[in-house]
JSON list of C-alpha atoms and ligand atoms in Angstrom, two decimals:
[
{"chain": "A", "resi": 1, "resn": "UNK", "atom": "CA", "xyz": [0.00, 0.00, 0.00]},
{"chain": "A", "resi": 2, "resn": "UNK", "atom": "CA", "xyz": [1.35, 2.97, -0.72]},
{"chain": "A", "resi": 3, "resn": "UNK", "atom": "CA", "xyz": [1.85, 5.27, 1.74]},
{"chain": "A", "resi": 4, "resn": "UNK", "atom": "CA", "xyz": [0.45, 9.06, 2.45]},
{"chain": "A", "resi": 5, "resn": "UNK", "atom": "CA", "xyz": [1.86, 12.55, 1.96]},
{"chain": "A", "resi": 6, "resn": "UNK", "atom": "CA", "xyz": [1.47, 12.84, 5.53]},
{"chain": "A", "resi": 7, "resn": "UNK", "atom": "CA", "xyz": [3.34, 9.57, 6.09]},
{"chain": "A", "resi": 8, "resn": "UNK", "atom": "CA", "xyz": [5.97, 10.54, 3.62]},
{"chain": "A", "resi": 9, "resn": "UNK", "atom": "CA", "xyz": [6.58, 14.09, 5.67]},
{"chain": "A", "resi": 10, "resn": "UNK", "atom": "CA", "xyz": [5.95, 12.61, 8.98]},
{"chain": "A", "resi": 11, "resn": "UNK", "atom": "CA", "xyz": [7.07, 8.70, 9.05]},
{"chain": "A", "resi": 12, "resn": "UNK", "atom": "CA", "xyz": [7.62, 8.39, 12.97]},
{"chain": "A", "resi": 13, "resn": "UNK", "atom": "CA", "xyz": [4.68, 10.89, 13.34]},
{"chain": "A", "resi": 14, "resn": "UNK", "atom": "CA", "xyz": [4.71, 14.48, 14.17]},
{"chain": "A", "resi": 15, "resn": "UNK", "atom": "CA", "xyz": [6.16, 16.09, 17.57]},
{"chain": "A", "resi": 16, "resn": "UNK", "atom": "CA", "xyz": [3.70, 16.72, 20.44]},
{"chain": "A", "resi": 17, "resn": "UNK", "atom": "CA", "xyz": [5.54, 18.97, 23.48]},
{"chain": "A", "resi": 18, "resn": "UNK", "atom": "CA", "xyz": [4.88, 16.59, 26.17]},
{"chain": "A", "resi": 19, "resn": "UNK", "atom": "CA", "xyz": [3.03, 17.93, 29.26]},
{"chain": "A", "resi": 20, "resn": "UNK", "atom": "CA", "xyz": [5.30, 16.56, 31.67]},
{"chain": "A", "resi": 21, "resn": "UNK", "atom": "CA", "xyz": [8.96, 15.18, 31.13]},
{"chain": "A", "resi": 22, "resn": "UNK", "atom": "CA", "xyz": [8.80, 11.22, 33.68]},
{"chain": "A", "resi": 23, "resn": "UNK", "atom": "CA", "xyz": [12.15, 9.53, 35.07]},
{"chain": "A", "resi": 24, "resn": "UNK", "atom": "CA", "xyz": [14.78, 8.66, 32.40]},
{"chain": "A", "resi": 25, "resn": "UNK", "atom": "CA", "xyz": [13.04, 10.77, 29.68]},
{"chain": "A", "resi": 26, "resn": "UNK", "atom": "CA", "xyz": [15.91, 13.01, 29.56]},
{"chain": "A", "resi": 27, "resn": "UNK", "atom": "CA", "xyz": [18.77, 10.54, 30.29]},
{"chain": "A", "resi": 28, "resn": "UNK", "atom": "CA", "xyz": [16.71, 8.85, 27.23]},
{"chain": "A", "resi": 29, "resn": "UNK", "atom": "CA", "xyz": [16.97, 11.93, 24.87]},
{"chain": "A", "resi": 30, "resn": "UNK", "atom": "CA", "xyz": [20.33, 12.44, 25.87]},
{"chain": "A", "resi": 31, "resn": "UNK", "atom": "CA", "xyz": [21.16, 8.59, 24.36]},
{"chain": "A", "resi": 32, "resn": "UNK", "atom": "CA", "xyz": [18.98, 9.12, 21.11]},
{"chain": "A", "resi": 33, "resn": "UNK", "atom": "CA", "xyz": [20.69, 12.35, 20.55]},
{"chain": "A", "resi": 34, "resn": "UNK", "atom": "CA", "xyz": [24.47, 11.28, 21.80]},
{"chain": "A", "resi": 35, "resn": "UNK", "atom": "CA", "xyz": [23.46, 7.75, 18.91]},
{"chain": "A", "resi": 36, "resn": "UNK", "atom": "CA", "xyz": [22.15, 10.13, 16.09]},
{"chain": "A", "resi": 37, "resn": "UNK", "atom": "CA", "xyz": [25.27, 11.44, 13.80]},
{"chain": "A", "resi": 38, "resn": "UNK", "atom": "CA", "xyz": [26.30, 7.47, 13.89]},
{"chain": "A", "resi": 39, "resn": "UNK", "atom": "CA", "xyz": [23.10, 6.33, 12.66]},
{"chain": "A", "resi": 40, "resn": "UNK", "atom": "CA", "xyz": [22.93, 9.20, 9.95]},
{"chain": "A", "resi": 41, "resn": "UNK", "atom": "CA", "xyz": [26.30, 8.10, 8.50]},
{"chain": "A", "resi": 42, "resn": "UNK", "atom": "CA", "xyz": [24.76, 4.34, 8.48]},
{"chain": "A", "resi": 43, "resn": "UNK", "atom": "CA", "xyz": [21.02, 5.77, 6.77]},
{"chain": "A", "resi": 44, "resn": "UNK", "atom": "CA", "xyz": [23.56, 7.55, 4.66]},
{"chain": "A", "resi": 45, "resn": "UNK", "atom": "CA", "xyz": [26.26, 4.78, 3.71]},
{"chain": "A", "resi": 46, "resn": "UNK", "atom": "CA", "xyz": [26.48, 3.01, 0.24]},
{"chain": "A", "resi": 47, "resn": "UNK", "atom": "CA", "xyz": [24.44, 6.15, -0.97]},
{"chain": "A", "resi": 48, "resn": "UNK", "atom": "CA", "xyz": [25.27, 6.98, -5.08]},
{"chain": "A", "resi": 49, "resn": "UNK", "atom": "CA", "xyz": [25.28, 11.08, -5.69]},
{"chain": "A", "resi": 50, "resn": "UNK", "atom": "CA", "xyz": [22.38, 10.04, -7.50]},
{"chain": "A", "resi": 51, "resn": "UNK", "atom": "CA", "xyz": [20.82, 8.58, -4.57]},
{"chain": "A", "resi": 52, "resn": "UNK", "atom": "CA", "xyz": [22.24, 11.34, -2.55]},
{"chain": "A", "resi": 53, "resn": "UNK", "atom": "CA", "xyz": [19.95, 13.78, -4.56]},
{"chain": "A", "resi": 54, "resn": "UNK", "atom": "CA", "xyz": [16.75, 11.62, -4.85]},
{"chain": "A", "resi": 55, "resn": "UNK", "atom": "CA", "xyz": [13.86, 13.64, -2.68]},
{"chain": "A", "resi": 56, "resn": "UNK", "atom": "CA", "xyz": [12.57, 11.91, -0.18]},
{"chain": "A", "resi": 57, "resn": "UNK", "atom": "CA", "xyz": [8.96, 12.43, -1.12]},
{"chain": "A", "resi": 58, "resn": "UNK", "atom": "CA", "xyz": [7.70, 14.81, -4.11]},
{"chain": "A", "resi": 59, "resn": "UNK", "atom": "CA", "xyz": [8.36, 18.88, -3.18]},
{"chain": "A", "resi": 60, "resn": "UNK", "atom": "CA", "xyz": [10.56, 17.49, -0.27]},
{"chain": "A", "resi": 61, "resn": "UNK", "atom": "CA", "xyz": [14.14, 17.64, 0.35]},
{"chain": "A", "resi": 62, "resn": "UNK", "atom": "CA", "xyz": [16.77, 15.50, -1.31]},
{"chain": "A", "resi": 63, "resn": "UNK", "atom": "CA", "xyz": [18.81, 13.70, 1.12]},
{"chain": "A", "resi": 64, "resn": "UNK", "atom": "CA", "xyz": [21.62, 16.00, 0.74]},
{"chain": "A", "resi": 65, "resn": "UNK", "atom": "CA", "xyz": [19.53, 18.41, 1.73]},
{"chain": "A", "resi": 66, "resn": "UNK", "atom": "CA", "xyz": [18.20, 16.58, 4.71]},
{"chain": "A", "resi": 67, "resn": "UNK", "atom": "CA", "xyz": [21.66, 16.15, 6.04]},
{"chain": "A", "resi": 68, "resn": "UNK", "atom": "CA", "xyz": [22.94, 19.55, 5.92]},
{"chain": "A", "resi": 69, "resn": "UNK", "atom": "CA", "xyz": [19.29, 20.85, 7.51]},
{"chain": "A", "resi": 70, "resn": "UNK", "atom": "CA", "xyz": [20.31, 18.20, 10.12]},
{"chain": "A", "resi": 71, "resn": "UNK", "atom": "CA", "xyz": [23.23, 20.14, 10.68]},
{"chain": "A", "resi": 72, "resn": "UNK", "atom": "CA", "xyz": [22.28, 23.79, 10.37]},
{"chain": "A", "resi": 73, "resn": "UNK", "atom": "CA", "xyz": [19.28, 23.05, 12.97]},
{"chain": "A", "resi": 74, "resn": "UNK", "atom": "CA", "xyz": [21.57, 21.18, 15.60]},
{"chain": "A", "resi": 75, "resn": "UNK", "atom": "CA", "xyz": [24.13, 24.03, 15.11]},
{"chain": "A", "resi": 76, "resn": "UNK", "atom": "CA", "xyz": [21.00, 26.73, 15.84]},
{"chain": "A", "resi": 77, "resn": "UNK", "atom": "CA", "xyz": [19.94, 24.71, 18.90]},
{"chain": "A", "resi": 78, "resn": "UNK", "atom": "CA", "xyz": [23.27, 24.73, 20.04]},
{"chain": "A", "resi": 79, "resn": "UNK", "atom": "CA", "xyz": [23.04, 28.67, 20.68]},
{"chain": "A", "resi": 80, "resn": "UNK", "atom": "CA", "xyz": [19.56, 28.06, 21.94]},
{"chain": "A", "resi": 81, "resn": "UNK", "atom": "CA", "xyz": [21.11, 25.80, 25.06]},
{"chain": "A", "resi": 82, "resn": "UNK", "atom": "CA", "xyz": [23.67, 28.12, 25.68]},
{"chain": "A", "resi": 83, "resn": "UNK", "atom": "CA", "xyz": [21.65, 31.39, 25.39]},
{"chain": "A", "resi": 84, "resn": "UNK", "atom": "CA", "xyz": [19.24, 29.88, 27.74]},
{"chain": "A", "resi": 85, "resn": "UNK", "atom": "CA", "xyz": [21.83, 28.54, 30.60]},
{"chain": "A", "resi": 86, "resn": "UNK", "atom": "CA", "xyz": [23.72, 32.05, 30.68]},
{"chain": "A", "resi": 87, "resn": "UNK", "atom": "CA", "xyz": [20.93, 34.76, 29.71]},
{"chain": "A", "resi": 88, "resn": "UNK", "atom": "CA", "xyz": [17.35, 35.15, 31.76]},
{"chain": "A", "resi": 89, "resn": "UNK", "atom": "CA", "xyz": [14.91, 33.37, 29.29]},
{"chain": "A", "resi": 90, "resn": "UNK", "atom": "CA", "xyz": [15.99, 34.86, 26.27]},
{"chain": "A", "resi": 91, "resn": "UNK", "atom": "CA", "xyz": [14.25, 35.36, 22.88]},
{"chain": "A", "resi": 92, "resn": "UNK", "atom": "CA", "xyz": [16.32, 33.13, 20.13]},
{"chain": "A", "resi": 93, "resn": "UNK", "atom": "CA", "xyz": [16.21, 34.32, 16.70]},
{"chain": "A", "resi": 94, "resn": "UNK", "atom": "CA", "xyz": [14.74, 31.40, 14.36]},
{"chain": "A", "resi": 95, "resn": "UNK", "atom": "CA", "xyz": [15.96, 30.83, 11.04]},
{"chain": "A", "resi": 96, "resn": "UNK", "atom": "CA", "xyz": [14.15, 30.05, 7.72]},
{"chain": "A", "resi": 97, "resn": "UNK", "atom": "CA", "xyz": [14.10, 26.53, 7.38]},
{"chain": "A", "resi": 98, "resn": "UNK", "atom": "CA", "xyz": [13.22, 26.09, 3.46]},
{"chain": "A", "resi": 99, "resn": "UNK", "atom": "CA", "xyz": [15.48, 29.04, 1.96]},
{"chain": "A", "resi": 100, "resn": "UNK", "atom": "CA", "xyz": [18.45, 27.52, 4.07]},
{"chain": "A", "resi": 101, "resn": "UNK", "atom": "CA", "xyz": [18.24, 24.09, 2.80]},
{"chain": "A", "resi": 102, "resn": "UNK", "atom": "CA", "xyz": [18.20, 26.25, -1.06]},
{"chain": "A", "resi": 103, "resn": "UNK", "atom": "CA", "xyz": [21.38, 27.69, -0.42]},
{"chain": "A", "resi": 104, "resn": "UNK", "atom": "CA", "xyz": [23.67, 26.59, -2.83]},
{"chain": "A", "resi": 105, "resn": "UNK", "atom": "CA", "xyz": [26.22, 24.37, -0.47]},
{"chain": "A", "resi": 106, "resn": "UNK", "atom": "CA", "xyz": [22.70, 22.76, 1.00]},
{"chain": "A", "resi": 107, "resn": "UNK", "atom": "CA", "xyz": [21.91, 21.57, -2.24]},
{"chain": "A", "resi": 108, "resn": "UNK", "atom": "CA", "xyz": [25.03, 20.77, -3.81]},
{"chain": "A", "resi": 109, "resn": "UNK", "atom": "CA", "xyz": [27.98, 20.18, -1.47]},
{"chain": "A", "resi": 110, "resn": "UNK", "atom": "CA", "xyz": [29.57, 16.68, -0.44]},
{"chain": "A", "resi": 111, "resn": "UNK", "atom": "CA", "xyz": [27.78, 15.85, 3.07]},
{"chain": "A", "resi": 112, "resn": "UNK", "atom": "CA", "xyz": [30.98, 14.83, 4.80]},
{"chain": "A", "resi": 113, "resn": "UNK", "atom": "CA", "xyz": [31.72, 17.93, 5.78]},
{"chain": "A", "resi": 114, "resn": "UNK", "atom": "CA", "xyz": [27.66, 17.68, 7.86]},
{"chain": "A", "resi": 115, "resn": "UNK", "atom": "CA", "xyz": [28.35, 14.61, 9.03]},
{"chain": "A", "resi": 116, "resn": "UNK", "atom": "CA", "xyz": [31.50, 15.54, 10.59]},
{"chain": "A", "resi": 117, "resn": "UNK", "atom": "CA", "xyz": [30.12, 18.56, 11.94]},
{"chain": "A", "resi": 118, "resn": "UNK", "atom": "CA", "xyz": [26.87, 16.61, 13.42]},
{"chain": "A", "resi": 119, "resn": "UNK", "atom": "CA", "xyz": [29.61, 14.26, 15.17]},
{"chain": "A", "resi": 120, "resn": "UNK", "atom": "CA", "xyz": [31.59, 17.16, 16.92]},
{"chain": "A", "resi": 121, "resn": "UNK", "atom": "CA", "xyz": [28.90, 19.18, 17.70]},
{"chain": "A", "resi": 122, "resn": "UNK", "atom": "CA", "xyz": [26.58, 16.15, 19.44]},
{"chain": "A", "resi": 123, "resn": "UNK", "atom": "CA", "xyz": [29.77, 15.00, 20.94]},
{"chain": "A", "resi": 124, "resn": "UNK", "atom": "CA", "xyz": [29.78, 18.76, 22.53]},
{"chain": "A", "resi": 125, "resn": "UNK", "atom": "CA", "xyz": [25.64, 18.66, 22.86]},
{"chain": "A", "resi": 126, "resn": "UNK", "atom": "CA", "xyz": [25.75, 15.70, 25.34]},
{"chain": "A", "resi": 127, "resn": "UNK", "atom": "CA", "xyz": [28.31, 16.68, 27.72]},
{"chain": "A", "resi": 128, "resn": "UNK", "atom": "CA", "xyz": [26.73, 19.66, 28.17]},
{"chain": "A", "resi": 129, "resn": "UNK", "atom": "CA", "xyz": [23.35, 18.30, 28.55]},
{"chain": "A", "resi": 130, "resn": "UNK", "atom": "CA", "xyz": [24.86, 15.37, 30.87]},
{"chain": "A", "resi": 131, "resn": "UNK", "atom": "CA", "xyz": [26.19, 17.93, 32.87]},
{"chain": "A", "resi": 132, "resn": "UNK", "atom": "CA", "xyz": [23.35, 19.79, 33.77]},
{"chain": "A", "resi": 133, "resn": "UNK", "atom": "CA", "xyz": [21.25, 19.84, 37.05]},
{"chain": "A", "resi": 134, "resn": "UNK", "atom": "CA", "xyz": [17.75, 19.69, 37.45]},
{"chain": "A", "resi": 135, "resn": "UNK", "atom": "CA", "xyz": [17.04, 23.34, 37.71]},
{"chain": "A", "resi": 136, "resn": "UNK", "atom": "CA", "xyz": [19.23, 23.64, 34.50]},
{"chain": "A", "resi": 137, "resn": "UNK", "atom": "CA", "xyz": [17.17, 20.92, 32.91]},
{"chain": "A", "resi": 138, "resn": "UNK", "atom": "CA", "xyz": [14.21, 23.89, 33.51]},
{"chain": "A", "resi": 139, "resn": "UNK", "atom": "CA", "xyz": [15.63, 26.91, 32.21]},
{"chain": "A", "resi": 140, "resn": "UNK", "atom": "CA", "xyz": [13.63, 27.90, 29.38]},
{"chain": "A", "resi": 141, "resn": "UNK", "atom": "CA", "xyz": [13.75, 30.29, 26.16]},
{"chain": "A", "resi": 142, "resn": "UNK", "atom": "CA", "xyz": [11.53, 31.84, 23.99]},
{"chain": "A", "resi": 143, "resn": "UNK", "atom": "CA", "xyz": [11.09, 31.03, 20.35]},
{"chain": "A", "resi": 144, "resn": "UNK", "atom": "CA", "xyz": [8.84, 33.80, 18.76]},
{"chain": "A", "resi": 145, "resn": "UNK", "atom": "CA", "xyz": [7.14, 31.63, 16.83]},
{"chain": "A", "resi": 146, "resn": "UNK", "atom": "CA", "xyz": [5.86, 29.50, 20.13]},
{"chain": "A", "resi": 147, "resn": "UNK", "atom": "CA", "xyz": [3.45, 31.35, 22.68]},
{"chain": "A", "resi": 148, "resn": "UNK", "atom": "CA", "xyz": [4.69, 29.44, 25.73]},
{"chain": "A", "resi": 149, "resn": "UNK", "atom": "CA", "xyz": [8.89, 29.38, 26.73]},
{"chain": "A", "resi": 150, "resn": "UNK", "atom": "CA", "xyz": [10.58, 26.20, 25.82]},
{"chain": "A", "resi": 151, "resn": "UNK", "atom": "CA", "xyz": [12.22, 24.10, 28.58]},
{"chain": "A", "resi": 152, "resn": "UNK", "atom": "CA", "xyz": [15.38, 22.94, 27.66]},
{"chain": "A", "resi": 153, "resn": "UNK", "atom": "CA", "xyz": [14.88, 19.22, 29.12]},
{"chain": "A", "resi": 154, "resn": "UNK", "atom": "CA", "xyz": [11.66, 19.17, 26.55]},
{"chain": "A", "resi": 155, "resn": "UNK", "atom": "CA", "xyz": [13.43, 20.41, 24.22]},
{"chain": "A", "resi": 156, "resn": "UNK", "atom": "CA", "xyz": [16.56, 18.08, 24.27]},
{"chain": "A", "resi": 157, "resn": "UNK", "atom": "CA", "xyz": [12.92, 15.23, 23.65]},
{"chain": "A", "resi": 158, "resn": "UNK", "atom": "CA", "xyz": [12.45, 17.23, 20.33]},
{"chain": "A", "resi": 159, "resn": "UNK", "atom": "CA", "xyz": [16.03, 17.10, 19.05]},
{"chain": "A", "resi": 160, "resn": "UNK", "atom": "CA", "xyz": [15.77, 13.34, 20.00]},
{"chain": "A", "resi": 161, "resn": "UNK", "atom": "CA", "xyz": [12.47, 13.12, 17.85]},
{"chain": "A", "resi": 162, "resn": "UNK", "atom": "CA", "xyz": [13.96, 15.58, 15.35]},
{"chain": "A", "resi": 163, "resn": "UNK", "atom": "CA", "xyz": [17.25, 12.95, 14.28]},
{"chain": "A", "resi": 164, "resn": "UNK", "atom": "CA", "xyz": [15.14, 10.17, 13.88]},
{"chain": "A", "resi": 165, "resn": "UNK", "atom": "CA", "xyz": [12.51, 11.95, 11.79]},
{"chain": "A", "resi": 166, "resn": "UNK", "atom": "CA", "xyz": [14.81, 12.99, 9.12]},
{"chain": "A", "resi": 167, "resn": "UNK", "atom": "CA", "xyz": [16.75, 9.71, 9.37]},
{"chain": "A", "resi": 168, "resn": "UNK", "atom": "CA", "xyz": [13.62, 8.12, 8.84]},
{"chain": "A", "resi": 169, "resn": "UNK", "atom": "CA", "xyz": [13.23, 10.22, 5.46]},
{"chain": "A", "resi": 170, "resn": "UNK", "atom": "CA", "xyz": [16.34, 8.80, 4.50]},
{"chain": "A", "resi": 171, "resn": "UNK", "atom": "CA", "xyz": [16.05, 4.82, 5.45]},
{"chain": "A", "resi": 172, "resn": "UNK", "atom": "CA", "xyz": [12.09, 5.00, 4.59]},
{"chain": "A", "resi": 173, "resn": "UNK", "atom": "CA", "xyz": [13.49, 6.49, 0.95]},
{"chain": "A", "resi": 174, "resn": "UNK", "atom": "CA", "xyz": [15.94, 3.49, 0.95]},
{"chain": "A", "resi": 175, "resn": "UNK", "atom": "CA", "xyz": [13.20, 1.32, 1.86]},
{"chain": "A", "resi": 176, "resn": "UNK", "atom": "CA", "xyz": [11.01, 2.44, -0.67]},
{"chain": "A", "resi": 177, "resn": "UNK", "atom": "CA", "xyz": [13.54, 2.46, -3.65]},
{"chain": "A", "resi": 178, "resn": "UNK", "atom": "CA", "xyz": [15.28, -1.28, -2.61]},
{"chain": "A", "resi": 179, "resn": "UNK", "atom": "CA", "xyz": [18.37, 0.33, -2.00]},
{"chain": "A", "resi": 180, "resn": "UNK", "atom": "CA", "xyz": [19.91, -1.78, 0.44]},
{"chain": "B", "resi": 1, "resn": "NI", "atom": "NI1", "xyz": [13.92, 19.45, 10.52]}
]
């Protein structure tokens, strides 16, 4: 059966803030995000260039494009931790998420250079969210386009949810196409 629009943009299923954050549900978030720039490179291995540019559903990113997003969004949500562990609940500035992934390097440069970045900066992600104590875990910023502040323990859940949905773009593609 073939599957939906919605299940092409949304394979794991969309993000829901959770109401509450339970025991573990950061130390698990921590683990998804610390495993995430090894299980791109494996989504990603074996890929041709061709491959490499296929979109993942029709109007959607190619998976080129999916990596580097992965990378310009972890990079912004590094500055989002930090801003909101050494500022009083700042205002972060978003970023447009579609004209980024058209810059030229988005769309056409190797995605080494991503995945390497991705490793480093996840590598820098989890020992600073490791490190942090449960008041930390509650500091929270504001995103303009949001009209309650964002906890950064919640938010370390979306980055986990984030990784997997666009790694799910990529091994759903591969799924799809038989390219095993
Ligand atoms: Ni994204």
């Amino acid at each position: 059966m073939a599957e939906t629009l919605e299940q092409l943009r949304y394979p794991i299923g969309p993000w829901k803030w959770p109401e509450t954050v339970a025991d573990g549900d950061v130390e698990r978030w921590i683990a998804e995000i610390a495993a995430a720039p090894a299980q791109l490179r494996a989504a990603v291995e074996g890929l041709s260039p061709e491959q490499i540019d296929t979109r993942y559903r029709p109007e959607g990113w190619t998976v080129r494009q999916v990596v580097h997003h992965m990378a310009d969004s972890h990079l912004n949500s590094q500055c989002r931790f930090r801003w909101a562990l050494t500022e009083e609940a700042p205002t972060i500035k978003p970023y447009d998420q579609p004209k980024w992934a058209e810059l030229s390097d988005a769309r056409l440069s190797p995605i080494e250079p991503s995945l390497d970045l991705l490793d480093a900066l996840h590598l820098r992600w989890v020992a600073l969210a490791e490190s942090l104590s449960a008041a930390e875990r509650t500091r929270i910023f504001f995103h303009p386009e949001h009209p309650k502040p964002l906890r950064l323990d919640k938010t370390l859940g979306m980055y986990a949810w984030h990784g997997k949905h666009h790694m799910a773009h990529i091994t759903s593609l591969r799924a799809r196409n038989g390219w095993v």
